[in-house]
mmCIF file of C-alpha atoms in Angstrom:
data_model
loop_
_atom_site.group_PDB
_atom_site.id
_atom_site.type_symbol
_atom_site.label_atom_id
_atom_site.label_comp_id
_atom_site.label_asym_id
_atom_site.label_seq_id
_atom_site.Cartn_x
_atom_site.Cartn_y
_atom_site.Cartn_z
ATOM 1 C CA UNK A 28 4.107 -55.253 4.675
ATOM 2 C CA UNK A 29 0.736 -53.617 5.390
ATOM 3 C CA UNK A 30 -1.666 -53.696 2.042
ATOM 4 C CA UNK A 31 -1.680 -49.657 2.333
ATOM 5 C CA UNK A 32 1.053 -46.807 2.962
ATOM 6 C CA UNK A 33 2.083 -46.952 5.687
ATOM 7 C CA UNK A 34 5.100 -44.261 6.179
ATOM 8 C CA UNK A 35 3.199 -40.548 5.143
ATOM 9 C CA UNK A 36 5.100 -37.051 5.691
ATOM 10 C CA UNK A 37 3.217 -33.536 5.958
ATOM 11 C CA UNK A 38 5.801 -31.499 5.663
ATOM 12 C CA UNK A 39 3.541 -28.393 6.741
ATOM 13 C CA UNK A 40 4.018 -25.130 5.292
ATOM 14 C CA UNK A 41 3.526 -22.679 8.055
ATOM 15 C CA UNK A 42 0.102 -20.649 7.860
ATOM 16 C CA UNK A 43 -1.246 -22.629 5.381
ATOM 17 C CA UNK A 44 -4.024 -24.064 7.652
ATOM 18 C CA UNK A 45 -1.858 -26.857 9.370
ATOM 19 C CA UNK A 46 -2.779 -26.197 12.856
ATOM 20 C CA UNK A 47 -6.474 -27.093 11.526
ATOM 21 C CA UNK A 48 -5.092 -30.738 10.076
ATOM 22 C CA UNK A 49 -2.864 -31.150 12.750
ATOM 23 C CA UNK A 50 -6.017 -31.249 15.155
ATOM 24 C CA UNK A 51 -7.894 -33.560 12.927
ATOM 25 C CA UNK A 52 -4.776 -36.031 12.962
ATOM 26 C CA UNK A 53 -4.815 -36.248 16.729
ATOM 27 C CA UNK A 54 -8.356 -37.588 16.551
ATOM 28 C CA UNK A 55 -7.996 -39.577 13.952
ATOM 29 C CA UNK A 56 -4.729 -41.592 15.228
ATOM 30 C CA UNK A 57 -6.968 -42.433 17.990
ATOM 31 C CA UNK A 58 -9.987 -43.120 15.952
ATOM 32 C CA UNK A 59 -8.097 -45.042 13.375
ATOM 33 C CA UNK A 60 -4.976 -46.859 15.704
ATOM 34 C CA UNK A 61 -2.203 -44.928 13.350
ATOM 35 C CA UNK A 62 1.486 -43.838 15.149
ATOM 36 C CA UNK A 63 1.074 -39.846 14.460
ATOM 37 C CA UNK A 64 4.791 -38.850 15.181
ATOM 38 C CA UNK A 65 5.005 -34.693 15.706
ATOM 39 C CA UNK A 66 7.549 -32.547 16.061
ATOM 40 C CA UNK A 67 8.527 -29.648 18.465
ATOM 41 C CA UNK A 68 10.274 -28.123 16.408
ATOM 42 C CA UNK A 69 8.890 -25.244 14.217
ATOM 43 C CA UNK A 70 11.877 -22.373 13.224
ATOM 44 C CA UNK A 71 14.362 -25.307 11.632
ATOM 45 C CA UNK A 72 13.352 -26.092 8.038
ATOM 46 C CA UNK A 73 16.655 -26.492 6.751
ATOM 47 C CA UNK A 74 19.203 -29.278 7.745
ATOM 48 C CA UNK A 75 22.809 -29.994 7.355
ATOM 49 C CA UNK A 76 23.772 -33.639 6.263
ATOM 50 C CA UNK A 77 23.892 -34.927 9.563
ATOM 51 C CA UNK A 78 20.723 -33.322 10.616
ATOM 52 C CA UNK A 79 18.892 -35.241 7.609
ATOM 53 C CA UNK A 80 20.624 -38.517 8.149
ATOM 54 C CA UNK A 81 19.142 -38.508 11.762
ATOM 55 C CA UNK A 82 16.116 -37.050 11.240
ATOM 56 C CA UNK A 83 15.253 -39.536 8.678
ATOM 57 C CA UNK A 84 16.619 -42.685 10.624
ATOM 58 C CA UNK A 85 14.345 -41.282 13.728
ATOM 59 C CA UNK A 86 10.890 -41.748 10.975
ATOM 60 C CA UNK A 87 12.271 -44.240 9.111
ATOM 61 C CA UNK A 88 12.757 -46.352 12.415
ATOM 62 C CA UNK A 89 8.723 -45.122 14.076
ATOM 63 C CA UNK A 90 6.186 -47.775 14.924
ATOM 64 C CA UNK A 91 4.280 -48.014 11.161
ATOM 65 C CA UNK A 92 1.699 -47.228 10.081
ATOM 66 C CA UNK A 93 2.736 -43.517 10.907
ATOM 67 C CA UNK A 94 1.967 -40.323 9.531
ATOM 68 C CA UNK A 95 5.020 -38.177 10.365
ATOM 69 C CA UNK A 96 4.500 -33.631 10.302
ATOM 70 C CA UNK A 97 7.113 -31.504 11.107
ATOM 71 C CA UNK A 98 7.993 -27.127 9.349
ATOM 72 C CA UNK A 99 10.744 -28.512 6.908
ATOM 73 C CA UNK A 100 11.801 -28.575 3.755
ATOM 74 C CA UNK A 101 11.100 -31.606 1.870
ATOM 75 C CA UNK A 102 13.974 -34.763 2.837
ATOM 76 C CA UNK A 103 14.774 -37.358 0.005
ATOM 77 C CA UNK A 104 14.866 -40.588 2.156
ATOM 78 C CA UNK A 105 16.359 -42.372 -0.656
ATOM 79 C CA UNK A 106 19.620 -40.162 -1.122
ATOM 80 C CA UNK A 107 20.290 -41.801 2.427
ATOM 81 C CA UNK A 108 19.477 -45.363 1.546
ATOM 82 C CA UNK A 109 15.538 -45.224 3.451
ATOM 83 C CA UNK A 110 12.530 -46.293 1.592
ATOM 84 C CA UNK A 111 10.472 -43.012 0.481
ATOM 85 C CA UNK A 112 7.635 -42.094 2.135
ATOM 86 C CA UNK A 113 4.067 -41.160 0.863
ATOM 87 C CA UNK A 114 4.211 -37.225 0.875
ATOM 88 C CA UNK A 115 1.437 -34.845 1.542
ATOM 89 C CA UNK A 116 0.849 -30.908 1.992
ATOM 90 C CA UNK A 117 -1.364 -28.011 1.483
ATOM 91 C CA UNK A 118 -0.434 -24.108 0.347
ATOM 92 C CA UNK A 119 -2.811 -21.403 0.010
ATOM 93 C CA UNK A 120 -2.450 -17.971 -1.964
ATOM 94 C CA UNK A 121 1.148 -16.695 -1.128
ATOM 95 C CA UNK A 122 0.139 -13.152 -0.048
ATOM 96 C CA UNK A 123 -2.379 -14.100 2.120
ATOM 97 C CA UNK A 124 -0.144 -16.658 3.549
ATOM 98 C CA UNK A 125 2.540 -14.279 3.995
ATOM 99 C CA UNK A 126 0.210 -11.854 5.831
ATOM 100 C CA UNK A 127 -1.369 -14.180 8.072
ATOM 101 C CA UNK A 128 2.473 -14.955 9.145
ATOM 102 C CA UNK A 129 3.191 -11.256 9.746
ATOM 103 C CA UNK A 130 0.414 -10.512 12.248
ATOM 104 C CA UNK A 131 -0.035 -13.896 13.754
ATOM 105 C CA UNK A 132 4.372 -13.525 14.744
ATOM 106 C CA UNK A 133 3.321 -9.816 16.294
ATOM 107 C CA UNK A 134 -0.370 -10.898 17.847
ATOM 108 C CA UNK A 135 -1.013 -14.708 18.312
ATOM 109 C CA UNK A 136 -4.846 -16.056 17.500
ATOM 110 C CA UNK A 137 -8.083 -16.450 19.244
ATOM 111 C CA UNK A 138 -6.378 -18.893 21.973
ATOM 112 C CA UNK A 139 -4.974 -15.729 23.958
ATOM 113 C CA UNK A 140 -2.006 -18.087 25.248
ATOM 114 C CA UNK A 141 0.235 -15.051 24.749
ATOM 115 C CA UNK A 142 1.905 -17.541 21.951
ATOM 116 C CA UNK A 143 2.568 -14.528 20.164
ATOM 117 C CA UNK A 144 4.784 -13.427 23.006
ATOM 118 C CA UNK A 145 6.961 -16.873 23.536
ATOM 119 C CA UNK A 146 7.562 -16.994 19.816
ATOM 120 C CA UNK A 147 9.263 -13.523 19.854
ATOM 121 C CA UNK A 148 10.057 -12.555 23.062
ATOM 122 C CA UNK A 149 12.833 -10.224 21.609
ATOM 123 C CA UNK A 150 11.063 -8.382 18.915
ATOM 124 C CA UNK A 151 10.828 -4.678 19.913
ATOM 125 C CA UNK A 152 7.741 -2.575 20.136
ATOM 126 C CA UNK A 153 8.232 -0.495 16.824
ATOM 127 C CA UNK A 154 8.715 -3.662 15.358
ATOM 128 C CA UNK A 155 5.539 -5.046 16.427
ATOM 129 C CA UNK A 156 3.645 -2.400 15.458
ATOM 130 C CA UNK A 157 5.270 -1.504 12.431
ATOM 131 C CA UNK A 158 2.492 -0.987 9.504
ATOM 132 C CA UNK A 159 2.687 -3.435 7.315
ATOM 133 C CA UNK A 160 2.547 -0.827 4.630
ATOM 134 C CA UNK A 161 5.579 0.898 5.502
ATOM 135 C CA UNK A 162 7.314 -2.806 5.706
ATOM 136 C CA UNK A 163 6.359 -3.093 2.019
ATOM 137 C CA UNK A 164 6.941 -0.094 0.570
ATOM 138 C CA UNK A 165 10.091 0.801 2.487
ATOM 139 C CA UNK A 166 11.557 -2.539 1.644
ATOM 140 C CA UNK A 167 12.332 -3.969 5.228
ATOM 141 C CA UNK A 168 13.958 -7.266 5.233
ATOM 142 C CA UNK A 169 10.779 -9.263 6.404
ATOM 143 C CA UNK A 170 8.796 -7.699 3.476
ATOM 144 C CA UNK A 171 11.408 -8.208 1.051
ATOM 145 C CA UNK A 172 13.531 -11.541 -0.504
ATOM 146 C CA UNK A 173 14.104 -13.556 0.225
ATOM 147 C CA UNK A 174 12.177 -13.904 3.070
ATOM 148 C CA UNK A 175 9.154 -14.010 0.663
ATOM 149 C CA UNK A 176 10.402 -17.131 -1.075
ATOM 150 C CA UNK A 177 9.156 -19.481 1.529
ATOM 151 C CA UNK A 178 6.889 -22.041 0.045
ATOM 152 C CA UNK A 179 8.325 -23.436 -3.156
ATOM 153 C CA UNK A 180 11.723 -24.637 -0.454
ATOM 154 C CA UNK A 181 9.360 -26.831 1.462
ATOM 155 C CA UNK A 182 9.022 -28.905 -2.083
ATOM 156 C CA UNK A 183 12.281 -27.774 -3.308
ATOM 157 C CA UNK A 184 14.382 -29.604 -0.811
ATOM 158 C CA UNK A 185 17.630 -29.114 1.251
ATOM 159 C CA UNK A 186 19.968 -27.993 -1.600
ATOM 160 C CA UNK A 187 21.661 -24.778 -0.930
ATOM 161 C CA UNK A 188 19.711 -23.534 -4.203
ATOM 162 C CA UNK A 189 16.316 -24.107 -3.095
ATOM 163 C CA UNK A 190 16.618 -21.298 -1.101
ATOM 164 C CA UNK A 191 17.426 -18.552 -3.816
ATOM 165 C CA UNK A 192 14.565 -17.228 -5.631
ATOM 166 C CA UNK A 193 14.551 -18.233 -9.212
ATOM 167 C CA UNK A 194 13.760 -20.820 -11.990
ATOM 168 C CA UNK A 195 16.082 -23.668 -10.629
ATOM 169 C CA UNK A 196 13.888 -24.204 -7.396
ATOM 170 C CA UNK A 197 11.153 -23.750 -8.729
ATOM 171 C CA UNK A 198 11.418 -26.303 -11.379
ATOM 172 C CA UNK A 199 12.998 -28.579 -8.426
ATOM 173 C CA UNK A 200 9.511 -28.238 -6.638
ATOM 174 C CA UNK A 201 7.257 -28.718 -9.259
ATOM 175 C CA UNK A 202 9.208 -32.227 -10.011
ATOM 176 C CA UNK A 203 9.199 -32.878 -6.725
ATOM 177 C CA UNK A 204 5.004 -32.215 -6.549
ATOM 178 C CA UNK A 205 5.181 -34.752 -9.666
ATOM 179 C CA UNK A 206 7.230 -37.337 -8.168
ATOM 180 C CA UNK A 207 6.817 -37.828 -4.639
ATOM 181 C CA UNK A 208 3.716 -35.813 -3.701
ATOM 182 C CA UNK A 209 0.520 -37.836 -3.180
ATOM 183 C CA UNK A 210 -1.509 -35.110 -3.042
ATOM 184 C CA UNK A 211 -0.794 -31.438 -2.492
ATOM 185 C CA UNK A 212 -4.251 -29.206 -1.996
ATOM 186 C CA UNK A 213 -4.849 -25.751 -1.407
ATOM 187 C CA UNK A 214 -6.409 -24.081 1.617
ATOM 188 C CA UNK A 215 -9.029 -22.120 -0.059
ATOM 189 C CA UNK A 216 -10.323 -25.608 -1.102
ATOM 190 C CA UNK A 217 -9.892 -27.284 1.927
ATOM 191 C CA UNK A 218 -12.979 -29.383 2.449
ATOM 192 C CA UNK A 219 -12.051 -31.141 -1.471
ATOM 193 C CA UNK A 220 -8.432 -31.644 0.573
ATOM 194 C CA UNK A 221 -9.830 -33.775 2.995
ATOM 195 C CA UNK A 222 -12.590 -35.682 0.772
ATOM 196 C CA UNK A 223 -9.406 -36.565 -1.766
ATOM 197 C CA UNK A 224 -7.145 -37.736 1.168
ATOM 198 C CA UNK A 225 -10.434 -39.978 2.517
ATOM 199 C CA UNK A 226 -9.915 -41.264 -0.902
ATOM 200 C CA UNK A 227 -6.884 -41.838 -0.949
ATOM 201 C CA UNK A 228 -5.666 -42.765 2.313
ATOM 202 C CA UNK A 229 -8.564 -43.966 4.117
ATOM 203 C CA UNK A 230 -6.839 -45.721 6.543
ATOM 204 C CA UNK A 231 -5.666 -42.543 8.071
ATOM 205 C CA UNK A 232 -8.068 -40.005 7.044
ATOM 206 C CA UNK A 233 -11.439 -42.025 7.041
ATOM 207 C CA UNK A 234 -14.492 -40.013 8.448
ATOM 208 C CA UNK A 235 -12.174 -36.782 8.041
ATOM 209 C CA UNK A 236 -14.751 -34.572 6.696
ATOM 210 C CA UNK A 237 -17.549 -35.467 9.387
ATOM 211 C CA UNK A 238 -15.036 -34.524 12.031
ATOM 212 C CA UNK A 239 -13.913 -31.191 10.540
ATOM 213 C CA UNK A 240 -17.568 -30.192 9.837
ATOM 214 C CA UNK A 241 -18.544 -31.161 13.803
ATOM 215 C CA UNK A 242 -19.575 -27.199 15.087
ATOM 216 C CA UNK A 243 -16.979 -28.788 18.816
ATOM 217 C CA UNK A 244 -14.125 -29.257 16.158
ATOM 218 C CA UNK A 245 -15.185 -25.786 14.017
ATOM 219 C CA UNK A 246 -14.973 -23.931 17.732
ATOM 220 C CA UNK A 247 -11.800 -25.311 18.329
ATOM 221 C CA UNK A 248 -10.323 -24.557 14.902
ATOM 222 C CA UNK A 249 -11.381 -20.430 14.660
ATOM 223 C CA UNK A 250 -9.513 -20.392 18.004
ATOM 224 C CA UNK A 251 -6.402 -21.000 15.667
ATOM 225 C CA UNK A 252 -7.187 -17.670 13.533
ATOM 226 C CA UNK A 253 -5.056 -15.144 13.277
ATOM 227 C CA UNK A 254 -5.816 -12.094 14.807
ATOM 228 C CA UNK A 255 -5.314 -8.216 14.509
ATOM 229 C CA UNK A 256 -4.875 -8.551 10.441
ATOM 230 C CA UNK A 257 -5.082 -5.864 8.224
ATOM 231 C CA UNK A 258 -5.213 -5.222 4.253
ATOM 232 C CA UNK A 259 -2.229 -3.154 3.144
ATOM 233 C CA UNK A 260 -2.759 -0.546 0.255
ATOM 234 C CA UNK A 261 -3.354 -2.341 -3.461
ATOM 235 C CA UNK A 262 -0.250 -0.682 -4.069
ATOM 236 C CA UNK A 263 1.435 -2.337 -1.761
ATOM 237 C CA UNK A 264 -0.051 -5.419 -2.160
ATOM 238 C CA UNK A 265 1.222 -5.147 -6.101
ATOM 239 C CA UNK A 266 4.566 -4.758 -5.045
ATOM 240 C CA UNK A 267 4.168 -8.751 -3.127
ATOM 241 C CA UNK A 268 3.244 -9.735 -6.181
ATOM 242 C CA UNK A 269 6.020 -8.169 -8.089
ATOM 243 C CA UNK A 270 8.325 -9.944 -5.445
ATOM 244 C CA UNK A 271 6.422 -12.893 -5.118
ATOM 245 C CA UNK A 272 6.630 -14.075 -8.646
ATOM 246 C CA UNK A 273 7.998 -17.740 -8.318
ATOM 247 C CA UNK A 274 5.988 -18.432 -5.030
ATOM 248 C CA UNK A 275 2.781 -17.467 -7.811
ATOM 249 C CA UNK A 276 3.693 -19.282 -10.838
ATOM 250 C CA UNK A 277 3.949 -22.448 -7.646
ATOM 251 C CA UNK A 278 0.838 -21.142 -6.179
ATOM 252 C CA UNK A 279 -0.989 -21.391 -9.669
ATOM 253 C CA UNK A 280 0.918 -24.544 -10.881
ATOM 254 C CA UNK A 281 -0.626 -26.743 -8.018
ATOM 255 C CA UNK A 282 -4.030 -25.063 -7.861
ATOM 256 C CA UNK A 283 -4.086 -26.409 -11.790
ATOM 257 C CA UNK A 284 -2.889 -29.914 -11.054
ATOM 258 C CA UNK A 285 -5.184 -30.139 -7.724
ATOM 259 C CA UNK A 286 -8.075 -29.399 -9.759
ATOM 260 C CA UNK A 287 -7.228 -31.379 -12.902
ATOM 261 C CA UNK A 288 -7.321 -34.515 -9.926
ATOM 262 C CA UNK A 289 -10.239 -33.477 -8.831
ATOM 263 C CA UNK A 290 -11.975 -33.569 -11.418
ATOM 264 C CA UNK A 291 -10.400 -37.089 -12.822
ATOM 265 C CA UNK A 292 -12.201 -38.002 -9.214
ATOM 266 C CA UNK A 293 -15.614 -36.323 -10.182
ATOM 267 C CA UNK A 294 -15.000 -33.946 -7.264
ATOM 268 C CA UNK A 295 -17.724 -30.626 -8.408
ATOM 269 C CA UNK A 296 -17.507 -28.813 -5.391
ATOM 270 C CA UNK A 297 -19.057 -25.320 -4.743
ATOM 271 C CA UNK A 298 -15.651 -22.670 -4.306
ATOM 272 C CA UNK A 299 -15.601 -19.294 -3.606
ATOM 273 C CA UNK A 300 -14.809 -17.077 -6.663
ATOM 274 C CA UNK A 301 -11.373 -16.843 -6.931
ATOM 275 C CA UNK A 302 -9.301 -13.721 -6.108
ATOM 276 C CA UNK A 303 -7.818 -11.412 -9.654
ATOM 277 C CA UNK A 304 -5.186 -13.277 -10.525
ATOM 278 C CA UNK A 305 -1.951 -10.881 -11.463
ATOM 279 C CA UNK A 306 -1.580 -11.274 -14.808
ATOM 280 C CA UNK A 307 1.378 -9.288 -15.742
ATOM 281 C CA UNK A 308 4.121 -11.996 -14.799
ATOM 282 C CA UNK A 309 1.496 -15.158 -14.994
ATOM 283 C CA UNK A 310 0.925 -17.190 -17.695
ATOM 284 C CA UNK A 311 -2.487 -17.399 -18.435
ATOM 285 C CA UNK A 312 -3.894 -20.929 -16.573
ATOM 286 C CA UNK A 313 -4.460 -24.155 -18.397
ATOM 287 C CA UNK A 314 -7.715 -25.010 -19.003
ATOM 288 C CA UNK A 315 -9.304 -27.738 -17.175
ATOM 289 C CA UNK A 316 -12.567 -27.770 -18.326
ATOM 290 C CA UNK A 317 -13.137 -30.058 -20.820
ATOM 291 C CA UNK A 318 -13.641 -33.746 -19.708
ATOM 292 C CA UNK A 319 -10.125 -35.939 -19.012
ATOM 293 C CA UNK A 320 -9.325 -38.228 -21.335
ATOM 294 C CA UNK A 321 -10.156 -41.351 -19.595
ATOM 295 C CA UNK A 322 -7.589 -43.528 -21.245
ATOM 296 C CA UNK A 323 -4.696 -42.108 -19.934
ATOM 297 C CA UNK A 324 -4.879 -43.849 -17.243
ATOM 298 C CA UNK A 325 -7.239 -45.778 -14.877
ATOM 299 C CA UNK A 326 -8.226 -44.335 -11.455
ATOM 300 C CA UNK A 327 -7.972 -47.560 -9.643
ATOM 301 C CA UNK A 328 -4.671 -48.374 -11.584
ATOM 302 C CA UNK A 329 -3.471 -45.026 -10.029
ATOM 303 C CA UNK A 330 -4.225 -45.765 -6.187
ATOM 304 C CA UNK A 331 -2.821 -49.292 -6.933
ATOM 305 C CA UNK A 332 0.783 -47.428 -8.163
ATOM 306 C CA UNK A 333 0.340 -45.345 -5.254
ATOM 307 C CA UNK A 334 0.002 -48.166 -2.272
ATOM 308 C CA UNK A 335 2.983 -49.714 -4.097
ATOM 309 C CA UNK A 336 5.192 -46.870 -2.893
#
């Protein structure tokens, strides 16, 4: 048994900067001798019983220590008998990771590999073009649940309900963050991401930071930028809210526990100022200012919990 975790799962949610991490990993499996095990598959998040049985028999089974990514919804190893692994992920602001989906399916990124193209070679012309206004406001299935309601499945699960917009999943996911989640950041915070998963799992992510900030690694990650995106009208953009009320009241849930750890952790990083929060189906957020009460519960206690996993 090594003295650290050594089974971790990104489950990446699409557009939420895991192309980025995914290029840090490869370095850092070579820099750090860790099994990164990847996937080829990115348009089959859900699974039938089968498909979870053998997809978690294939991880469990991987030369450890290994830090497993794959699109899919999250998998309880323990339903099926496996020990459960560490889990990890990152989510950003569900409108903006909506339309960074839209344009990068109908354009690609900087890489001009035509990936754009072999992703959907069938889509038609109007489609490709089609404003994203009039995909809004016109209520075309892509801009419309729920096709919206795609990041509270990935901590959800495989359950049939996961998948319907409502209270049930999204009470699944948030138990799920609390449970089996090591850490789950957000992409607007990205560089406090990486300094918490240093801190936490150094012997993957040691030296993470340094690499990320290198101006080779920078050039290689704005080739992985969307391209061709455009702001729709604040009145459509009100409407995504409207729509997008459970992926928001996620959204806002993590952002509060992500920055309640990071400031248990002393973390007082510089952010940009945040973006209006919708207020008219929000709660408003908890406070997090004043200073954690130290007693309930030791920082090194909690890593030690954690490496028990």
């Amino acid at each position: 048994v090594l003295p650290f975790p050594s089974q971790v799962v990104y489950n990446r949610v699409g557009k939420c900067g895991s192309r980025t991490v995914v290029l840090l990993l490869r370095i850092l499996s070579e820099k750090h001798g860790f099994n990164l095990v990847t996937s080829d598959i990115h348009n089959k998040t859900r699974l039938t019983k089968n498909e979870q049985m053998e997809l978690i028999k294939n991880i469990s089974t991987a030369e450890q220590p290994y830090l497993f990514t794959r699109h899919v919804h999250f998998l309880n190893f323990s339903r099926f008998g496996g020990d459960q692994p560490v889990y990890i992920n990152i989510i950003r602001d569900p409108v903006n990771r909506f339309l960074s989906n839209y344009f990068f399916r109908r354009f690609g990124d900087w890489r001009g590999e035509q990936n754009h193209m072999i992703r959907t070679p069938n889509m038609r012309q109007e489609e490709r073009y089609l404003d994203i206004n009039v995909c809004i406001l016109e209520n075309y299935p892509e801009c419309s649940n729920p096709k919206l309601f795609y990041i509270i499945p990935y901590f959800c699960g495989q359950h049939p309900r996961c998948r319907e917009p409502g209270e049930w999943a999204l009470e699944r996911a948030k138990l799920n963050v609390n449970e089996n989640f090591l850490l789950v950041g957000i992409l607007e915070e990205l560089e406090d991401v990486l300094l918490l998963l240093e801190r936490f799992l150094p012997h993957y992510f040691k030296d993470v930071l340094s690499i990320y900030k290198n101006p080779e690694h920078r050039k290689l990650g704005n080739l992985t930028v969307t391209v061709k995106k455009t702001v729709p009208s604040p009145e459509a953009i009100q409407i995504l809210y409207q729509r997008m009320r459970y992926e928001y009241e996620f959204y806002y849930y993590v952002k509060e526990q992500f920055h309640l750890l990071k400031r248990k952790f002393g973390l007082k990083s510089h952010i940009r100022k945040p973006s209006p929060r919708p207020e008219f189906f929000i709660p408003s957020p908890l406070e997090t200012e004043e200073p954690i009460n130290d007693e309930e519960e030791d920082d090194e206690k909690w890593l030690e919990d954690i490496y028990k996993r």
